[in-house]
XYZ file of C-alpha atoms in Angstrom:
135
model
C -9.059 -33.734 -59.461
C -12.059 -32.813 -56.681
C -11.946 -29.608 -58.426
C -12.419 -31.059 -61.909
C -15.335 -33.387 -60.750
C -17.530 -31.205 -59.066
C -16.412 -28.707 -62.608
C -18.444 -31.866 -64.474
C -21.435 -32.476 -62.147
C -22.530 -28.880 -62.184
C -22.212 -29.251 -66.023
C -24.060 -32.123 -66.228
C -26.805 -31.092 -63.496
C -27.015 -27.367 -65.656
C -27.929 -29.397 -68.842
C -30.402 -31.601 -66.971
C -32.005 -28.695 -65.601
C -32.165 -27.249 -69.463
C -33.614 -30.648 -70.340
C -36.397 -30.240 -67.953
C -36.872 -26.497 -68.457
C -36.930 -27.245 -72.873
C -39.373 -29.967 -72.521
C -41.986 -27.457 -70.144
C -41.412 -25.455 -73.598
C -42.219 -28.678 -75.657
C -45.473 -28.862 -73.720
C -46.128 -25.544 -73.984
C -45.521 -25.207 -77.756
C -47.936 -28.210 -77.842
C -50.686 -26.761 -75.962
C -50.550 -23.527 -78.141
C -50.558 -26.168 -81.128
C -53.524 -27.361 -80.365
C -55.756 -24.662 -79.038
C -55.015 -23.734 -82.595
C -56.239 -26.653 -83.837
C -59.561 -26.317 -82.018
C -60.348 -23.532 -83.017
C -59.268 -23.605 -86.766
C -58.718 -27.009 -87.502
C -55.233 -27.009 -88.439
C -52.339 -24.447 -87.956
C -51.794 -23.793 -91.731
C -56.027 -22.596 -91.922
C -55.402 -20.197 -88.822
C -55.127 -16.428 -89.647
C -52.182 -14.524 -88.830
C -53.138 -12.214 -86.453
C -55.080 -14.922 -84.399
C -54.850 -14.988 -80.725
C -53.798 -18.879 -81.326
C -50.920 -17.945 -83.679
C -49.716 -15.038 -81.294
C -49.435 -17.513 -78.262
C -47.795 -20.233 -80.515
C -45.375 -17.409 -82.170
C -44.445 -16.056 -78.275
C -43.681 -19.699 -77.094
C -41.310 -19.657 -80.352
C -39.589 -16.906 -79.321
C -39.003 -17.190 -75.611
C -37.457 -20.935 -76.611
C -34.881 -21.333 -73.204
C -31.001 -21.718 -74.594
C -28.266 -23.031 -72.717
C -25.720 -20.627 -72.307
C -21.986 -21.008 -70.818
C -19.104 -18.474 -69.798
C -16.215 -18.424 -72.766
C -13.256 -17.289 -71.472
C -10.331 -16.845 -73.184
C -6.592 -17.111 -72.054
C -5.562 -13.329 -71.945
C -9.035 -12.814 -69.417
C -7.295 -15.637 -66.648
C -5.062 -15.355 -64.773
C -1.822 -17.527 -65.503
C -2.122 -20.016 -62.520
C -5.977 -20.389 -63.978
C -4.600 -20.947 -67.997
C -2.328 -23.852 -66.213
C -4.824 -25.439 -64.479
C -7.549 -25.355 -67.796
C -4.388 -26.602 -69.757
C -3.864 -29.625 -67.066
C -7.866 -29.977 -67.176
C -7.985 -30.050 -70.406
C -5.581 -33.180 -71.111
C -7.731 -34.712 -68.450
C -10.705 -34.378 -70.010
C -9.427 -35.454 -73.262
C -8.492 -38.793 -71.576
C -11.907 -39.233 -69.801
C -13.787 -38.949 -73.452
C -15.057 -35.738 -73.102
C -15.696 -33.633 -76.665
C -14.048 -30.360 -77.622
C -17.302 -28.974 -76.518
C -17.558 -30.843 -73.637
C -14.531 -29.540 -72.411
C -14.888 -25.766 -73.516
C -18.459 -25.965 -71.507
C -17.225 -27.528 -68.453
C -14.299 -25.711 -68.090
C -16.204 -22.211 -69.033
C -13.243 -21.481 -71.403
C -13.214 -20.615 -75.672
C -13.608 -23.473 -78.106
C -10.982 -22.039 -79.837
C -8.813 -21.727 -76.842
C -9.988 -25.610 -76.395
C -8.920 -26.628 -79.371
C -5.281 -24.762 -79.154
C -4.638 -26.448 -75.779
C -5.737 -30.231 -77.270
C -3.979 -29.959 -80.315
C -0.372 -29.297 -77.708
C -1.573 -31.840 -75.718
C -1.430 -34.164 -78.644
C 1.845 -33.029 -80.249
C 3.520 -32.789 -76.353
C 2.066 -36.800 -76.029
C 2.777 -38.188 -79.448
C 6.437 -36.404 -80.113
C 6.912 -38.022 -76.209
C 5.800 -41.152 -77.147
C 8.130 -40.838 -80.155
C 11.440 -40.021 -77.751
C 10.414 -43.368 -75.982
C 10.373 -45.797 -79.068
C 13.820 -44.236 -79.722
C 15.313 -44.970 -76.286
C 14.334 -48.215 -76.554
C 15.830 -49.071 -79.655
């Protein structure tokens, strides 16, 4: 469980650091914006190959994206696929999205989605057996 918290505090501290690092962009972008705006009034009047439109089309481009590890199942090892499988149903009960999960865990969406759907069926047909006992 130590393992799985400190898995969701680096997650959370990597998107706070993209948070910071996209709005520096934001201020950026704006900056270009409105050197443009000086000098031609508005954006739309400002000629193509301006030195104001190149500096507002390079911040465009270099926009910073998040990016996490996808793993997939057949790329871990087997005591690593039971652990993301354990993680997984743990995660699920915290409240954590599909995405959530695949980011925090570095693992596939699709692989994600495979494991939650078992966790499910595993639960519910369990909590089925027990209705039966007790009747």
């Amino acid at each position: 469980m130590k393992l799985l918290k400190t898995k969701i505090n680096r997650y959370y501290k990597r998107l706070e650091q993209h948070r910071m690092i996209h709005h520096a962009f934001f201020i950026r972008l704006l900056e270009a914006i409105r050197d443009c705006e000086d000098a031609y009034g508005s954006v739309m009047d400002a000629p193509n190959d301006s030195k104001e439109m190149w500096m507002i089309r390079r911040c465009v481009n270099s926009e910073p994206v998040v990016e996490f590890k996808e793993l997939t199942f057949p790329e871990m090892s087997t005591s690593k696929v039971y652990r993301v499988c354990k993680d997984v149903g743990r995660l699920v009960e915290m409240g954590f999205t599909t995405r959530e999960i695949s980011h925090i865990l570095e693992v596939q969406l699709k692989c994600v989605r495979t494991t939650i759907n078992r966790y499910r069926d595993t639960r519910y047909s369990s909590q089925r057996k027990d209705k039966t006992n007790e009747n």
